[in-house]
Coordinates of C-alpha atoms in Angstrom, one line a residue:
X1 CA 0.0 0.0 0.0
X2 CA 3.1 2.2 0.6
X3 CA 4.0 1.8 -2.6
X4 CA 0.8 3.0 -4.0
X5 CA 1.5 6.4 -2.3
X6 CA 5.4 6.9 -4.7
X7 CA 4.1 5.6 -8.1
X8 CA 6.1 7.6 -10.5
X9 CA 4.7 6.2 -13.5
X10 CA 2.1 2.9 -14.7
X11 CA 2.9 1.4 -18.0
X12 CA 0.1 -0.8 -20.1
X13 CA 1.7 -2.7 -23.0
X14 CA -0.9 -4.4 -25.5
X15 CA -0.6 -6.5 -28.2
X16 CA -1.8 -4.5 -32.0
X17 CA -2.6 -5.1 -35.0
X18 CA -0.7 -5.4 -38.9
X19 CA 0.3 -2.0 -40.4
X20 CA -0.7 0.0 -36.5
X21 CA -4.3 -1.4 -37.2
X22 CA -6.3 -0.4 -34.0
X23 CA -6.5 -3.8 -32.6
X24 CA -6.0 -4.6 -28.9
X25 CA -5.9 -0.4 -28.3
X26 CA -9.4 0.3 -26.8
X27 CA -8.7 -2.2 -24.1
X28 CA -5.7 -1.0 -23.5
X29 CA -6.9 2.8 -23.2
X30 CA -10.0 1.3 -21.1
X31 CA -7.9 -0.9 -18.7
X32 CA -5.7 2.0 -18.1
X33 CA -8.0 4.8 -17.3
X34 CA -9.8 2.2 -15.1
X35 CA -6.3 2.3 -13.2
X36 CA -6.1 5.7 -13.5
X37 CA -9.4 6.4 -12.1
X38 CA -8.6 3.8 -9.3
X39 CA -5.5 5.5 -8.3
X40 CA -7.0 8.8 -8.3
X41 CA -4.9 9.7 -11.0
X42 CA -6.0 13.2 -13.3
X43 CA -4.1 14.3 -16.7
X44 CA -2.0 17.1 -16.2
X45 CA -1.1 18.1 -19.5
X46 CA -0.6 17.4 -23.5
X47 CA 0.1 13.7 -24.2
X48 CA 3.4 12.8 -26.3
X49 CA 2.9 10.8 -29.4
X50 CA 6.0 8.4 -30.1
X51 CA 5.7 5.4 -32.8
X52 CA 3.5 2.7 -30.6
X53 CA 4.0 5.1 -27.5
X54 CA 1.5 7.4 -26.2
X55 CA 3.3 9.0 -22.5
X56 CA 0.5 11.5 -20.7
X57 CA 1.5 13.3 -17.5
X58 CA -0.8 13.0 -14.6
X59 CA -1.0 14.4 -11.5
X60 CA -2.5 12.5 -8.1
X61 CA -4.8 13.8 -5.4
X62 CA -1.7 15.3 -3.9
X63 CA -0.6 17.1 -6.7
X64 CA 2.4 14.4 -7.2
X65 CA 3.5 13.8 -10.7
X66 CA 2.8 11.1 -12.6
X67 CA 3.5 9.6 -15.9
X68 CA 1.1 7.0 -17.6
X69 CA 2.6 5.2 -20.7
X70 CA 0.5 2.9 -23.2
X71 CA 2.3 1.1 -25.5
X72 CA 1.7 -1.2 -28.6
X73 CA 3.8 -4.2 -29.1
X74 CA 3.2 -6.3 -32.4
X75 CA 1.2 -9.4 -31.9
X76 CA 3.0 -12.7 -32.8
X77 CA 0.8 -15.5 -34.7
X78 CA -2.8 -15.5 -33.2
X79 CA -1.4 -14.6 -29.6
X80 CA -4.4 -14.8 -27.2
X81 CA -5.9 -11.8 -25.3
X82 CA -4.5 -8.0 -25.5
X83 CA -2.7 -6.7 -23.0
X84 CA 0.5 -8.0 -22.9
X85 CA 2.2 -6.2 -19.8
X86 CA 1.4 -4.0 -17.0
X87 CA 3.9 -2.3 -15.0
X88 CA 3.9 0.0 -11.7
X89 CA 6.8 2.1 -10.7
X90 CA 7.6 3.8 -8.0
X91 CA 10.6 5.2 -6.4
X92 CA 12.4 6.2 -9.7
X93 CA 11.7 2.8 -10.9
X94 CA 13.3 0.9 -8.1
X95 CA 10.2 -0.4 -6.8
X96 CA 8.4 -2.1 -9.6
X97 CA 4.9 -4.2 -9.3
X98 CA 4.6 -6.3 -13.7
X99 CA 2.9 -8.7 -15.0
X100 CA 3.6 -10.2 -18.0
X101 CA 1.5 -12.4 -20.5
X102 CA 2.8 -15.5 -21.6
X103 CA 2.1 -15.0 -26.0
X104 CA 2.2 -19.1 -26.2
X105 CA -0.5 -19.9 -23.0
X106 CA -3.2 -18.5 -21.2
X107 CA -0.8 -17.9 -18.6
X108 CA 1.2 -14.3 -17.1
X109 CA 3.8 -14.0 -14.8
X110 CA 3.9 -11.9 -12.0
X111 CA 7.6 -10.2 -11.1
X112 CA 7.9 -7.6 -8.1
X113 CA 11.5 -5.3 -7.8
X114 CA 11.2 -3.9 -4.2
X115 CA 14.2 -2.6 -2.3
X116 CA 12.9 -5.7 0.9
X117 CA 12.6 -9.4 0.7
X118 CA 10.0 -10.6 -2.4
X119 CA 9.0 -13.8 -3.7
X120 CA 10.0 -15.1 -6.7
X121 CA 8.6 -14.5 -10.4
X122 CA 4.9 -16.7 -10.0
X123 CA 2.6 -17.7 -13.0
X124 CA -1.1 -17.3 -12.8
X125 CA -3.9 -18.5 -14.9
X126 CA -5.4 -15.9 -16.8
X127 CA -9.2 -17.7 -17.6
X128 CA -10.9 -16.3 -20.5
X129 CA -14.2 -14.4 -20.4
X130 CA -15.1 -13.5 -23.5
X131 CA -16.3 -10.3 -24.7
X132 CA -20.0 -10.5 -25.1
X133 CA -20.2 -11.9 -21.8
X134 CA -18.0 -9.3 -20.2
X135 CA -20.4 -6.4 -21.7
X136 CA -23.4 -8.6 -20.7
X137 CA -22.3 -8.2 -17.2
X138 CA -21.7 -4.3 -17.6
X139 CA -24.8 -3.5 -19.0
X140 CA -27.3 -6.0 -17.3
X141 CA -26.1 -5.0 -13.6
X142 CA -25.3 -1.1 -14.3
X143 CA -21.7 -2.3 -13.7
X144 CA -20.1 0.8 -11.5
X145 CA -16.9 -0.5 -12.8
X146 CA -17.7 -0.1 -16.0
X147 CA -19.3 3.1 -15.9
X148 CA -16.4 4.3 -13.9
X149 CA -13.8 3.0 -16.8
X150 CA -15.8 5.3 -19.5
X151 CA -16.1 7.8 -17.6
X152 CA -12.6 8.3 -16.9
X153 CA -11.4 7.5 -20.6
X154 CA -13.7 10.5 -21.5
X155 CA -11.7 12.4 -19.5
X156 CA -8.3 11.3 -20.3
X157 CA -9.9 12.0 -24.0
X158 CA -10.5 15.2 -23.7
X159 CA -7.0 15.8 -22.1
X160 CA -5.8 14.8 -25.1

């Protein structure tokens, strides 16, 4: 939870399409303003446009600043799922929370980088829920969640 309190910056990495093709980039953008929103995280400023890269400054509750970087890797074969990696830093990037999809398996690994004692690198199962019955679930139970997500991409939008 300490931690949470010195992020410096919170990377999404997600697998696109052929020739930049949208692919894989609304979830991305979605899954990252929910984490945004979560970490009571506001823009701060004009976003910089890289090839693949999109790096938007962001300021906390406290005023602290913050950089939030989405990224599009190229997908390999018929890779499952989108995201490919999240990342949290704090500390200058000594502290560092990741986890990493596995391209070849349903599977992601989870590292931590903390300046303490850590466990090692662990893979988890990531199960698949498939789309329709993800926005079944949003729009059936007025999902706060979701409304949340939208809500702050609209705002990161319009920052941008």
């Amino acid at each position: 939870r300490a931690d949470l309190a010195q992020l410096d910056r919170v990377e999404v990495d997600y697998l696109g399409g052929e020739a930049g093709a949208p692919e894989g980039r609304v979830e991305a953008v979605y899954y990252l303003a929910w984490l945004a929103s979560r970490l009571g995280l506001r823009p701060s400023g004009e976003p910089l446009f890289e090839e693949g890269t999109v790096r938007s400054p962001a300021r906390d509750a406290e005023g602290r600043k913050l950089e939030l970087v989405l990224r599009r890797r190229p997908r390999r074969g018929s890779a499952p799922g989108v995201l490919s990696r999240v990342c949290l830093s704090a500390r200058g990037g000594q502290t560092r929370y990741e986890i990493i999809r596995n391209e070849e398996r349903s599977v992601a690994e989870i590292r931590l980088q903390v300046g303490r004692s850590c466990p090692l690198p662990t893979l988890v199962d990531l199960p698949s829920t498939g789309a329709p019955d993800l926005m079944d679930a949003a729009l059936r139970g007025g999902d706060r969640i979701f409304r949340d997500v939208l809500t702050s991409a609209q705002e990161w939008r319009r920052a941008s």
